[in-house]
Structure formats: C-alpha cells, structure tokens
Coordinates of C-alpha atoms in Angstrom, one line a residue:
M44 CA -117.9 94.6 -27.2
G45 CA -120.4 92.6 -25.4
F46 CA -120.0 89.0 -24.0
K47 CA -119.8 86.3 -26.7
S48 CA -120.3 88.9 -29.4
K49 CA -119.6 87.6 -32.9
V50 CA -116.2 88.9 -34.1
D51 CA -114.9 90.4 -37.3
T52 CA -111.7 88.3 -37.6
I53 CA -110.1 85.2 -36.1
I54 CA -106.4 84.6 -36.6
I55 CA -105.5 80.9 -36.5
N56 CA -102.2 79.0 -36.7
G57 CA -100.1 81.8 -35.2
K58 CA -97.5 81.8 -32.5
I59 CA -98.2 84.7 -30.1
V60 CA -95.1 86.7 -28.9
N61 CA -96.3 87.5 -25.4
V62 CA -94.2 90.4 -24.2
I63 CA -96.1 90.5 -20.9
T64 CA -95.0 87.1 -19.7
K65 CA -92.0 86.6 -22.1
E66 CA -93.6 83.5 -23.6
I67 CA -94.2 82.3 -27.2
Y68 CA -97.1 79.8 -27.7
D69 CA -99.8 78.7 -30.2
S70 CA -103.1 80.4 -29.8
Q71 CA -105.9 82.0 -31.8
I72 CA -106.7 85.8 -31.7
A73 CA -110.2 87.2 -32.2
I74 CA -110.6 90.8 -33.3
K75 CA -113.8 92.9 -33.2
D76 CA -113.8 96.5 -34.6
D77 CA -110.2 97.8 -34.0
Y78 CA -109.5 95.7 -30.9
I79 CA -108.4 92.3 -29.7
Y80 CA -111.5 90.7 -28.4
S81 CA -110.3 87.3 -27.1
I82 CA -107.2 85.0 -27.1
D83 CA -107.6 81.3 -26.7
E84 CA -106.8 77.9 -28.2
D85 CA -110.1 77.6 -29.9
L86 CA -112.3 80.6 -30.7
T87 CA -114.7 79.0 -33.2
N88 CA -117.7 79.8 -30.9
L89 CA -117.1 83.5 -31.6
K90 CA -117.5 83.3 -35.4
D91 CA -120.5 83.6 -37.7
E92 CA -120.8 83.6 -41.5
N93 CA -119.3 87.1 -41.7
T94 CA -116.2 86.4 -39.6
K95 CA -113.0 86.4 -41.6
I96 CA -110.5 83.6 -40.8
V97 CA -106.9 84.6 -41.2
D98 CA -104.4 81.8 -41.4
A99 CA -101.1 83.0 -39.9
E100 CA -99.3 80.0 -41.5
S101 CA -97.2 79.4 -38.4
N102 CA -95.9 83.0 -38.4
F103 CA -95.0 84.5 -35.1
I104 CA -97.5 87.3 -34.1
S105 CA -95.9 90.3 -32.4
P106 CA -97.3 93.6 -31.2
G107 CA -96.5 96.4 -33.6
F108 CA -93.2 98.3 -32.9
I109 CA -93.3 101.7 -31.3
D110 CA -90.6 104.3 -31.9
Q111 CA -90.0 106.0 -28.5
H112 CA -88.4 109.1 -30.0
I113 CA -88.2 110.4 -33.6
H114 CA -88.0 113.8 -35.3
L115 CA -89.8 113.5 -38.5
H116 CA -88.2 116.4 -40.3
H117 CA -84.8 114.8 -40.1
T118 CA -86.0 112.0 -42.3
Q119 CA -86.7 114.7 -45.0
L120 CA -90.0 112.7 -45.7
N121 CA -93.5 114.0 -45.2
L122 CA -95.6 112.1 -42.7
V123 CA -97.5 110.2 -45.4
E124 CA -94.4 109.0 -47.1
F125 CA -92.7 108.2 -43.8
S126 CA -95.6 106.2 -42.6
K127 CA -95.3 103.9 -45.6
I128 CA -91.7 102.8 -44.9
A129 CA -92.4 102.7 -41.2
L130 CA -95.3 100.3 -41.7
M131 CA -93.3 98.1 -44.1
R132 CA -90.7 97.8 -41.4
G133 CA -93.1 96.9 -38.7
T134 CA -93.4 100.2 -36.8
T135 CA -97.1 100.9 -36.3
A136 CA -96.7 103.9 -33.9
I137 CA -94.3 106.7 -33.3
A138 CA -93.7 109.3 -30.6
G139 CA -92.7 112.6 -32.3
D140 CA -92.7 116.3 -31.6
F141 CA -92.6 118.0 -35.1
Y142 CA -90.4 120.7 -33.5
G143 CA -88.8 121.7 -36.8
E144 CA -92.1 122.1 -38.4
G145 CA -93.3 124.0 -35.4
V146 CA -90.4 126.4 -35.3
V147 CA -91.0 127.3 -39.0
G148 CA -94.8 127.1 -39.1
G149 CA -95.9 127.5 -35.5
K150 CA -98.7 125.8 -33.6
N151 CA -100.9 125.6 -36.8
A152 CA -98.3 123.6 -38.6
I153 CA -98.3 121.0 -35.8
R154 CA -102.1 120.9 -35.8
N155 CA -102.1 120.3 -39.5
I156 CA -99.6 117.5 -39.4
L157 CA -101.5 115.8 -36.6
D158 CA -104.7 116.1 -38.6
I159 CA -102.9 114.4 -41.5
G160 CA -101.7 111.7 -39.1
N161 CA -105.2 111.0 -38.0
K162 CA -106.0 110.0 -41.5
L163 CA -103.2 107.4 -41.6
P164 CA -102.9 103.9 -40.2
I165 CA -99.7 104.7 -38.3
K166 CA -100.4 106.0 -34.7
V167 CA -98.8 109.3 -34.0
F168 CA -98.4 110.0 -30.3
Y169 CA -97.5 113.6 -29.9
L170 CA -94.8 115.0 -27.5
L171 CA -94.5 118.7 -26.8
P172 CA -91.5 120.2 -28.8
I173 CA -89.4 121.5 -25.9
P174 CA -86.5 122.3 -28.4
G175 CA -89.0 124.5 -30.3
Y176 CA -89.5 126.5 -27.0
I177 CA -85.9 126.6 -26.0
Q178 CA -84.8 128.0 -29.3
N179 CA -86.7 131.1 -28.4
G180 CA -83.9 131.9 -25.9
K181 CA -80.9 134.1 -26.5
Y182 CA -79.5 132.0 -29.4
G183 CA -82.4 132.6 -31.8
H184 CA -86.0 133.8 -31.5
N185 CA -88.9 133.7 -33.8
G186 CA -91.8 133.3 -31.3
N187 CA -92.5 129.7 -32.3
L188 CA -93.3 128.0 -29.9
N189 CA -94.0 130.0 -26.8
I190 CA -94.9 128.6 -23.3
N191 CA -98.6 129.5 -23.6
E192 CA -98.9 127.5 -26.8
L193 CA -97.1 124.5 -25.2
N194 CA -99.6 124.6 -22.3
E195 CA -102.5 124.6 -24.8
I196 CA -101.0 121.8 -26.9
L197 CA -100.4 119.7 -23.8
E198 CA -104.1 119.2 -23.5
W199 CA -104.7 118.1 -27.1
D200 CA -105.9 114.5 -27.4
E201 CA -102.9 113.4 -29.3
C202 CA -100.4 114.8 -26.8
V203 CA -98.9 112.2 -24.4
G204 CA -96.2 114.3 -22.8
T205 CA -93.1 116.4 -23.5
C206 CA -90.1 115.7 -25.7
D207 CA -86.4 116.5 -25.3
T208 CA -87.0 118.1 -21.9
F209 CA -83.5 119.3 -21.4
A210 CA -82.0 118.2 -18.1
T211 CA -79.8 121.4 -17.9
E212 CA -82.9 123.6 -18.1
I213 CA -84.5 121.6 -15.2
I214 CA -81.4 121.7 -13.1
D215 CA -80.9 125.4 -13.7
G216 CA -84.5 126.0 -12.5
N217 CA -86.3 127.1 -15.7
K218 CA -89.6 127.9 -13.9
D219 CA -91.9 127.9 -16.9
L220 CA -90.5 124.5 -18.1
I221 CA -90.7 122.9 -14.6
E222 CA -94.3 124.1 -14.2
L223 CA -95.1 122.7 -17.6
C224 CA -93.6 119.3 -16.6
R225 CA -95.6 119.3 -13.3
K226 CA -98.8 120.0 -15.3
A227 CA -98.0 117.2 -17.7
Q228 CA -97.4 114.8 -14.8
K229 CA -100.7 115.8 -13.1
L230 CA -102.4 115.0 -16.4
G231 CA -100.8 111.5 -16.4
K232 CA -98.5 112.4 -19.2
K233 CA -94.8 111.6 -19.6
I234 CA -91.7 113.7 -19.5
S235 CA -89.2 112.6 -22.2
G236 CA -85.8 113.8 -21.2
H237 CA -82.5 114.9 -22.7
G238 CA -79.5 114.4 -20.5
S239 CA -76.4 114.9 -22.7
Q240 CA -73.0 115.2 -21.2
L241 CA -74.1 115.4 -17.5
S242 CA -71.9 114.9 -14.5
N243 CA -73.0 112.4 -11.9
D244 CA -74.1 115.3 -9.6
Q245 CA -76.2 116.7 -12.4
I246 CA -77.9 113.4 -13.1
N247 CA -78.8 113.1 -9.4
D248 CA -80.1 116.6 -9.3
W249 CA -82.1 116.0 -12.5
I250 CA -84.0 112.9 -11.4
R251 CA -84.6 114.3 -7.9
I252 CA -86.4 117.4 -9.4
I253 CA -88.2 115.8 -12.3
K254 CA -89.1 112.5 -10.4
E255 CA -89.6 110.3 -13.6
T256 CA -88.0 110.6 -17.0
D257 CA -85.9 108.9 -19.6
D258 CA -82.9 109.7 -21.8
H259 CA -81.8 108.9 -25.3
E260 CA -78.4 110.6 -25.1
C261 CA -76.3 107.9 -23.4
K262 CA -73.0 107.4 -25.1
D263 CA -71.4 104.5 -23.1
E264 CA -72.0 101.7 -20.8
D265 CA -71.1 103.5 -17.6
E266 CA -73.5 106.4 -18.3
F267 CA -76.2 103.9 -19.3
L268 CA -75.9 102.0 -16.0
Y269 CA -75.6 105.1 -13.8
K270 CA -78.9 106.5 -15.2
L271 CA -80.7 103.2 -15.1
R272 CA -79.8 102.6 -11.5
R273 CA -81.4 105.9 -10.6
G274 CA -84.7 105.0 -12.3
I275 CA -84.1 107.0 -15.5
G276 CA -85.3 105.0 -18.5
V277 CA -82.8 104.6 -21.3
S278 CA -83.8 104.6 -24.9
M279 CA -81.0 103.2 -27.1
R280 CA -80.5 105.3 -30.2
L281 CA -79.9 103.9 -33.7
A282 CA -79.8 107.2 -35.7
S283 CA -78.0 108.4 -38.8
G284 CA -74.7 109.6 -37.6
S285 CA -75.2 108.5 -34.0
E286 CA -75.6 104.7 -33.6
D287 CA -75.2 104.7 -29.9
L288 CA -77.0 101.3 -29.7
H289 CA -73.8 99.5 -30.6
N290 CA -72.0 100.8 -27.5
L291 CA -74.9 100.6 -25.1
I292 CA -75.9 97.1 -25.8
Q293 CA -72.6 95.9 -24.5
L294 CA -73.7 96.6 -20.9
L295 CA -76.7 94.3 -21.3
K296 CA -74.5 91.7 -23.0
I297 CA -72.1 91.6 -20.1
N298 CA -74.4 92.1 -17.2
K299 CA -77.3 89.8 -17.9
N300 CA -78.9 90.4 -14.5
I301 CA -80.0 93.9 -15.4
D302 CA -83.8 94.3 -15.8
T303 CA -84.4 95.6 -19.3
R304 CA -88.0 96.8 -18.8
K305 CA -87.0 100.4 -18.6
V306 CA -84.9 100.1 -21.8
T307 CA -86.5 101.1 -25.2
L308 CA -85.3 101.8 -28.8
N309 CA -85.5 104.9 -30.9
A310 CA -84.3 106.3 -34.3
D311 CA -84.2 110.0 -33.2
V312 CA -82.8 111.6 -36.4
I313 CA -82.7 108.9 -39.1
S314 CA -82.4 109.6 -42.8
A315 CA -84.7 108.4 -45.5
S316 CA -81.7 106.5 -47.0
D317 CA -81.1 104.6 -43.8
L318 CA -84.8 103.9 -43.3
R319 CA -85.1 102.3 -46.7
D320 CA -81.7 100.7 -47.1
K321 CA -80.6 99.7 -43.6
G322 CA -83.9 99.5 -41.6
Y323 CA -85.8 101.0 -38.8
L324 CA -86.7 99.4 -35.4
D325 CA -86.5 96.1 -37.2
R326 CA -82.7 96.7 -37.7
A327 CA -82.3 97.8 -34.1
L328 CA -84.0 94.6 -32.9
K329 CA -81.6 92.5 -35.0
I330 CA -78.6 94.3 -33.5
V331 CA -79.9 93.7 -30.0
I332 CA -80.6 90.0 -30.6
K333 CA -77.2 89.4 -32.3
A334 CA -75.5 90.9 -29.3
G335 CA -76.9 88.0 -27.3
I336 CA -79.9 89.6 -25.6
P337 CA -82.8 87.1 -25.3
T338 CA -85.1 87.5 -28.3
I339 CA -88.2 88.1 -26.3
E340 CA -86.5 90.9 -24.3
A341 CA -85.5 92.6 -27.5
Y342 CA -89.1 92.5 -28.7
Q343 CA -90.2 94.0 -25.3
M344 CA -87.9 97.0 -26.0
A345 CA -89.7 97.8 -29.2
T346 CA -93.2 97.2 -27.8
I347 CA -94.4 97.0 -24.2
N348 CA -91.4 98.8 -22.7
T349 CA -92.1 101.7 -25.0
A350 CA -95.9 101.6 -24.4
E351 CA -95.3 101.8 -20.7
N352 CA -92.7 104.5 -21.1
L353 CA -95.2 106.6 -23.1
K354 CA -98.0 105.7 -20.7
I355 CA -100.1 104.2 -23.5
S356 CA -99.9 100.6 -22.4
S357 CA -103.6 100.3 -21.7
Y358 CA -104.2 100.1 -25.4
Y359 CA -100.8 99.4 -27.1
G360 CA -97.6 97.5 -26.8
S361 CA -98.9 93.9 -26.1
I362 CA -101.3 91.3 -27.4
A363 CA -104.2 91.0 -25.0
P364 CA -108.0 91.4 -24.9
G365 CA -108.9 95.1 -25.1
K366 CA -105.7 96.2 -26.8
V367 CA -105.7 97.8 -30.2
A368 CA -105.1 95.1 -32.9
D369 CA -101.7 96.4 -34.3
L370 CA -100.0 93.1 -35.1
L371 CA -97.0 91.9 -37.0
F372 CA -96.8 88.5 -38.8
I373 CA -93.1 87.4 -38.7
D374 CA -91.6 84.2 -40.0
N375 CA -88.2 84.6 -38.3
L376 CA -88.0 86.4 -35.0
E377 CA -84.2 86.7 -34.9
E378 CA -84.1 88.1 -38.4
V379 CA -87.2 90.2 -37.9
N380 CA -88.7 89.1 -41.3
I381 CA -92.0 90.8 -41.4
N382 CA -94.5 89.4 -43.9
K383 CA -97.7 91.1 -42.9
V384 CA -98.8 94.1 -40.8
M385 CA -102.2 94.6 -39.3
V386 CA -103.3 97.9 -38.0
D387 CA -106.7 98.3 -36.1
G388 CA -107.4 94.7 -37.1
K389 CA -107.0 95.3 -40.9
F390 CA -104.0 94.4 -43.1
V391 CA -102.0 97.4 -44.3
L392 CA -99.1 95.2 -45.5
T393 CA -99.5 91.8 -47.2
N394 CA -96.7 89.8 -48.8
R395 CA -94.4 92.7 -47.8
E396 CA -96.4 95.1 -50.0
L397 CA -98.6 98.0 -48.8
T398 CA -102.3 97.8 -49.5
N399 CA -102.8 101.6 -49.9
N400 CA -100.7 104.5 -51.0
Y401 CA -102.7 107.2 -49.2
D402 CA -102.5 109.4 -52.3
Y403 CA -105.8 111.1 -51.4
I404 CA -104.2 113.2 -48.6
N405 CA -103.4 116.8 -49.5
F406 CA -101.0 119.2 -47.8
P407 CA -101.9 122.8 -46.8
K408 CA -100.5 125.7 -48.8
S409 CA -99.0 127.0 -45.6
F410 CA -96.4 124.2 -45.8
Y411 CA -94.8 125.8 -48.9
N412 CA -92.6 128.9 -49.5
T413 CA -91.0 129.2 -46.0
V414 CA -87.5 130.2 -47.0
N415 CA -87.3 134.0 -46.4
I416 CA -83.9 135.5 -46.9
N417 CA -83.5 139.2 -46.2
N418 CA -83.4 141.4 -49.2
N419 CA -80.2 143.0 -48.0
F420 CA -78.3 139.7 -48.1
N421 CA -75.3 139.6 -50.4
L422 CA -72.0 137.8 -50.9
E423 CA -70.1 140.3 -48.6
K424 CA -72.4 139.2 -45.7
L425 CA -70.6 135.8 -45.7
K426 CA -67.2 137.2 -45.0
I427 CA -65.3 137.8 -41.7
F428 CA -63.3 141.0 -41.8
N429 CA -60.1 141.8 -39.9
N430 CA -57.5 144.6 -40.0
G431 CA -54.5 142.5 -39.4
K432 CA -52.3 140.4 -41.6
T433 CA -53.2 137.2 -39.7
A434 CA -56.0 136.4 -37.3
K435 CA -56.2 133.7 -34.5
V436 CA -59.7 132.1 -34.8
R437 CA -61.9 129.6 -33.1
I438 CA -62.8 126.6 -35.3
I439 CA -65.8 124.2 -34.9
V440 CA -64.5 120.7 -35.3
V441 CA -66.7 117.7 -36.3
D442 CA -65.8 114.0 -36.6
G443 CA -68.9 112.5 -38.1
D444 CA -69.3 109.9 -35.4
S445 CA -71.1 112.1 -32.8
Y446 CA -73.2 115.3 -32.6
I447 CA -70.7 116.6 -30.1
T448 CA -68.3 119.1 -31.6
Q449 CA -64.9 120.3 -30.4
E450 CA -63.1 123.6 -30.5
E451 CA -59.7 124.2 -32.0
T452 CA -57.8 127.4 -32.7
N453 CA -55.6 128.3 -35.7
T454 CA -54.0 131.4 -37.2
L455 CA -55.3 132.2 -40.6
S456 CA -54.1 134.7 -43.2
V457 CA -56.0 138.0 -43.9
V458 CA -56.2 139.1 -47.6
D459 CA -57.8 142.5 -48.5
G460 CA -59.3 142.7 -45.0
V461 CA -61.0 139.3 -45.2
I462 CA -59.9 136.3 -43.1
Q463 CA -59.1 133.4 -45.4
N464 CA -60.0 129.7 -44.8
S465 CA -57.3 127.0 -45.3
V466 CA -58.3 124.1 -47.5
S467 CA -54.9 122.4 -46.8
D468 CA -55.8 122.4 -43.1
D469 CA -59.4 121.3 -43.8
I470 CA -60.7 124.6 -42.6
M471 CA -63.9 125.9 -44.3
Y472 CA -66.1 128.9 -43.9
I473 CA -69.5 128.4 -42.3
S474 CA -72.6 130.7 -41.9
A475 CA -75.9 130.4 -40.2
I476 CA -78.6 132.6 -41.8
D477 CA -82.1 133.4 -40.6
R478 CA -84.5 132.1 -43.2
V479 CA -87.7 131.9 -41.2
R480 CA -88.4 135.5 -40.4
G481 CA -86.4 137.2 -43.1
T482 CA -84.3 139.3 -40.7
K483 CA -80.7 140.5 -41.3
K484 CA -79.4 138.0 -38.7
I485 CA -76.3 136.0 -39.9
A486 CA -73.3 134.6 -38.2
N487 CA -70.0 133.5 -39.8
G488 CA -67.3 131.2 -38.6
F489 CA -64.9 128.4 -39.5
I490 CA -65.4 124.6 -39.5
K491 CA -63.1 121.6 -39.8
G492 CA -63.7 117.9 -40.4
F493 CA -65.4 117.8 -43.8
N494 CA -62.2 117.6 -45.9
L495 CA -63.9 119.5 -48.7
K496 CA -61.4 120.5 -51.4
N497 CA -63.7 122.7 -53.4
G498 CA -67.2 124.1 -53.4
A499 CA -70.0 124.5 -50.8
I500 CA -72.9 122.6 -49.2
A501 CA -76.0 124.2 -47.7
M502 CA -79.3 123.1 -46.1
T503 CA -82.4 124.7 -44.6
K504 CA -82.8 122.1 -41.8
N505 CA -80.9 122.0 -38.5
S506 CA -81.5 121.0 -34.9
H507 CA -82.5 124.4 -33.5
A508 CA -83.9 127.5 -35.1
Q509 CA -84.1 125.9 -38.6
S510 CA -81.6 128.5 -40.0
L511 CA -80.1 128.1 -43.4
L512 CA -76.6 126.6 -42.9
V513 CA -73.9 126.9 -45.6
A514 CA -70.3 125.8 -45.4
G515 CA -67.7 126.0 -48.1
T516 CA -64.3 126.6 -49.4
N517 CA -65.2 129.9 -51.1
H518 CA -67.8 132.6 -50.6
E519 CA -68.9 132.6 -54.3
D520 CA -70.2 129.0 -54.2
M521 CA -71.7 129.6 -50.7
Y522 CA -73.7 132.6 -52.0
L523 CA -74.9 130.6 -55.0
A524 CA -76.0 127.8 -52.7
V525 CA -78.0 130.2 -50.4
K526 CA -79.8 131.9 -53.3
T527 CA -80.6 128.6 -55.0
L528 CA -82.2 127.2 -51.9
E529 CA -84.2 130.3 -51.5
K530 CA -85.5 129.9 -55.1
I531 CA -86.5 126.2 -54.7
G532 CA -88.1 126.7 -51.3
G533 CA -85.5 124.9 -49.2
G534 CA -83.6 121.7 -49.2
N535 CA -80.0 120.4 -49.4
I536 CA -77.5 121.4 -52.1
V537 CA -74.0 120.9 -53.3
V538 CA -72.3 123.6 -55.4
A539 CA -68.8 123.9 -57.0
G540 CA -67.2 126.1 -59.5
G541 CA -70.2 128.4 -59.8
K542 CA -72.5 125.5 -60.7
V543 CA -75.2 123.6 -58.8
L544 CA -74.0 120.0 -58.8
K545 CA -77.0 118.5 -57.1
S546 CA -80.0 119.6 -55.0
L547 CA -82.7 118.0 -53.0
P548 CA -85.8 120.2 -52.8
L549 CA -87.7 120.1 -49.5
E550 CA -90.9 121.9 -50.3
Y551 CA -92.6 121.5 -46.9
F552 CA -91.3 124.0 -44.4
G553 CA -87.9 123.7 -46.1
L554 CA -87.6 120.5 -44.2
E555 CA -89.6 117.7 -45.9
S556 CA -90.0 116.5 -49.4
A557 CA -93.2 116.4 -51.3
D558 CA -91.7 113.5 -53.3
T559 CA -91.6 109.7 -52.7
I560 CA -89.0 108.0 -50.6
E561 CA -87.5 106.4 -53.7
N562 CA -86.8 109.8 -55.3
V563 CA -85.6 111.3 -52.0
V564 CA -83.2 108.4 -51.5
K565 CA -82.1 108.7 -55.1
L566 CA -81.4 112.5 -54.8
R567 CA -79.7 111.9 -51.4
K568 CA -77.4 109.4 -53.0
E569 CA -76.6 111.9 -55.8
L570 CA -75.9 114.6 -53.2
F571 CA -73.6 112.3 -51.3
D572 CA -71.8 111.3 -54.5
A573 CA -71.4 115.0 -55.4
I574 CA -70.0 116.0 -52.0
T575 CA -67.7 112.9 -51.9
S576 CA -66.3 113.9 -55.4
L577 CA -65.3 117.2 -53.7
G578 CA -63.3 115.3 -51.1
C579 CA -65.7 115.0 -48.2
S580 CA -64.9 112.0 -46.1
L581 CA -68.0 112.0 -43.8
D582 CA -70.6 109.2 -43.9
S583 CA -73.5 111.6 -43.1
P584 CA -72.3 115.1 -44.0
F585 CA -75.6 116.9 -44.0
E586 CA -76.7 115.3 -40.7
T587 CA -73.3 116.3 -39.2
L588 CA -73.7 119.8 -40.5
S589 CA -77.3 120.0 -39.1
F590 CA -76.1 119.5 -35.5
V591 CA -73.4 122.1 -35.8
A592 CA -76.3 124.6 -35.4
L593 CA -77.6 123.2 -32.1
P594 CA -76.1 125.7 -29.6
V595 CA -77.7 124.1 -26.5
T596 CA -77.5 120.8 -24.6
I597 CA -75.0 119.1 -26.9
G598 CA -71.5 120.6 -26.8
N599 CA -69.1 122.0 -27.3
L600 CA -68.7 124.8 -29.9
K601 CA -71.6 125.6 -32.2
I602 CA -73.0 128.3 -34.5
C603 CA -76.4 130.0 -34.7
E604 CA -77.8 133.2 -36.2
E605 CA -76.6 135.1 -33.2
G606 CA -73.0 134.0 -33.5
I607 CA -70.5 131.3 -32.2
V608 CA -71.7 129.6 -29.0
D609 CA -69.6 127.9 -26.3
V610 CA -72.4 125.5 -25.2
W611 CA -71.3 124.6 -21.7
K612 CA -70.2 128.2 -20.8
D613 CA -73.6 129.2 -22.2
K614 CA -72.4 132.3 -24.0
L615 CA -71.5 133.8 -27.3
V616 CA -67.8 133.9 -28.1
D617 CA -65.9 135.8 -30.7
V618 CA -64.7 134.0 -33.8
V619 CA -61.4 136.0 -33.6
I620 CA -59.4 135.6 -30.5
T621 CA -57.7 138.8 -29.4

C-alpha cells in the first residue's frame, strides 16, 4: 500500500462511527485490497477508472461486531451455517474455542474447523479450549485435549489466547495450566477467564496470580463492580438461558462515571433459535442502548473494546487506515438496523441478503458417526438399586434461569429393588453415559425442575465431556431415547409412550447439524412443543439439561459419567444418603 496508490473502493456519503474518539461525523473511506487505505473528507485524488464508488446513502458506518466469547457447538449449527446468521446480524468476527468438538474429535477436529473458517468471510479468532483440558480430570477422561496438545495449538496462527481459564484452577495452583498461561502471555496472547461464584478473597488471589484476565460469569452489579475495580475485564453475557446482561447493565445505568472500555459483550452459549429470532450482538447492543448507556459506548463494547481485549486491535475493532475493512452500514444506530455488511472491503450482505451461500465447503468424514454406546448397555443400566423399602436421595435442582444448580434431598419409594422417581414431586431420573469412547461408564441420579409428566428427553451435547444425557419419568422411554440417538448419530430427542415424538439430528460430532439454520430452528421448535406438551415449563430445557453435566466451576450439584458431583467440595457423592 504505497503513498497515493490508486484504491479499489471509495465509500462516500457515510457517517463514520469512530469508536476511538467516540465521535460520529461525515467522511469518505478509501479501501485497497482488504484494508482501509485512507479516511478524509474528499478522496477523489485516490481513484482511477477502476475504482468502485460506493454510496453509503447517509448510513452510519460502524466497525464489524466481534463476539468476545462463544461456544459454537451450543448453537447446534456448523460453522458455515453459523457464519451466515452472524454476518446477517453484523458480527464479522468471533472468539471461540471449539472445545466440544475438540473433546469428541481431538486436535484434528479443531484443525479441520479452523481450516473451514479460513475459507469463510467471518474471522475466527481461536482460544485454547481449557474446558476440554479440564474434563480430563477425575470427572471424566478421554485424552482430548491434553496439555501437550494445548501447548502446540497455542502457537497456531489462528490462536489468540486461552478460553475459560478457570479461576479456581489458577487459585488452586494447577501448575500445567499456570505455565500455559505464562507462555501465552509471553507470546502476547490473552487469558480469557472464568470466575464463577468466587469469594472476594478468591477474586483478589486470582488477579494477583494471573495479572490480566476477564470474566463472563458475573451475575449481579456488585460482582461486576468488584471485578472491574481490580482490573478484570467484564464481558456481559446474553446467552440462551443466561441473559446476565439485563442485570449487569444496571450498574452502568446507575453509575455513569464508570469507564466502560474494559466492558465487552458475548453470546457464550446461544441457540440457533435465539440467533435467528431474537438476535445476536445486535440485540445485545439494543438492550445496552435502551438501558440509557450512550450509543457510542455501546458500539465500543461490541468493537474496539473486544478487539483490545483479544489483543487484535492493530487490525480490527475500529475504522482507521491500516485496519481490515470489516464495516457495517446501519441506518439507525439505536435500533441497530444493518443494511449492508462489508468484509475485507467486499460486500457479503446487501439489502439484508447474503451474497454467497458458501455451499462449496465440504466437511470431513471424521465429523460423522461419533456416538459410541457400549455394547453392554441395556435398560437395567439406567436404574438405581436399593435393598430398603424407601431411600433418602440427593436431587439435582434446576430453575431454568441460571446454570447454577441446587441440591435437595427427598425420600423415595423402592419397588422390586429399584428406587422410584416421583412425578407428583417433579422428580425425574437422569443418567450420564459415555458416548465418546464407548466405555461402560454411566452414572444415574435424580433431577427436579422440568415438571415433565411423562416421557424422556436426551441429548449428546453438554458442557463438559460431551456425554449422552438422558432424563425422564420412566426407564423405558429413556432407553429408547438413548438407542435412537445412537442410531441417528447424535442430537436432541423427545420420547413418550414408547414412541419418538421428535428428534433433531446433529451429525457433526453429535453436536452440530449438517442442515440449514431454518430447518434447525424448525426442528428445535417442534422439540420444544413436544416437551412442553409433556408438561415441561422451562424456556430452554435442553440448554438447562446441558449444564447439569458441568461438574466443575459452576455449582452446586451436577452429574457426569463418574457419578454425582458436589462441585464446591470437589468430590463425588452418593445418590443415596445413608
């Protein structure tokens, strides 16, 4: 890009949203190759007969949005299909870890997904999947991913740091993880944190050891402010089943003197349905703006703040010469009405329609057939046996509003040596089954909060070892759900009365669909209708079930293939209390 070189494109009649200075003003933008070449009131001296003139028609021009933290497999979309809806909603870059895919398919799966990402217009900034490493602990182990692999992946070009670097592991002195973080920092890469349910002392210990990090697990204003005051960046989450943004934004609404430059936005675990029907970062921005936060500060949270957080601001997150030309054309900033999206100086969305479907991208055969249930599995394996007439048991309790579970106890009847659930008390059976390695590992327990009156639900995605989770009112429907998911290669399913009411196949790793977002959303709606017809009262039943199998970092009582886990005591506990 030499001095006074003729440019490819000049954008005229646009209003630049300058997230560096917090200004909005008229100016022209010149683009050469993939980058912004110059910005000025009149750039006609840079054009020749081949230069394309783009009339912005008085639209505001914003940097593309960047999601600070997302887990792709929770959308149930493959990366190609996800990229389409993300671009339509103005997100031109994401920071993700593909930990679910890595747990199932290992390092090669991650490499394959990044190779697919390199063929797409959306930017994929990779963060090391620390959850994939931690799941190799005592609550489930399949060897994916190990610390040596993480050290190797850290040096990949796409890798910008670590993801979900659990504060408790740092505080407890996990040597391998701390050394990995030190290496990342020496390489100029970021440490993305995970500080759920920490005491003030723990928060201080955490930041003192790690030096620089952020957190997306804040639940209220006090926690938000406490972490922010100690230099911990806070990413406000708007996820399916955990819309913490609504609570957190109240702090900034009340205390307008707080500097928001260390505040970002993320979708974390968002469903395909919410992406299509509710929105993505565009929706998060509207919520922030409607809460009374200055519009330009809201846009900073989705652009330059995130770029600085991810240490990629040399090329992304703002509109300035030398930056990559990822631009949004918006006719109403407050409503975030996005008309056009430009990536690398070329339009990928015009008149709110994509210019390419990217149908030419193929997926490796290794993505398929990853549900491996042990041959010895049968219906009896789902039962909890007891010699008494009654049994006092621990029960996992969910509320649908948070990923945090609670523990209750109840006395249940025993019939023919099998502890019975109690539909009248909203107590179901639940099992976690190894479906990655095909071992005999299975754990059984009880769960409350779904209000299911009949039937069973099951899924091959969760937030830890990617076990097959099944919960239901009777073992027969639970067994049918498991065997059907094995047959179709994974997914979500609702069963009742010995019949499959509805299923959503997830062919890739048992986590992502090979289908379009429209069909995924359609099937999700049919699944939701089916489970609602059985009495379930939760807004996001499958997302809620998924986090019941996260036995670390988010309390309190969870399940995994090894058994029932008391998260904060960090130990397995018996289902039956003697």
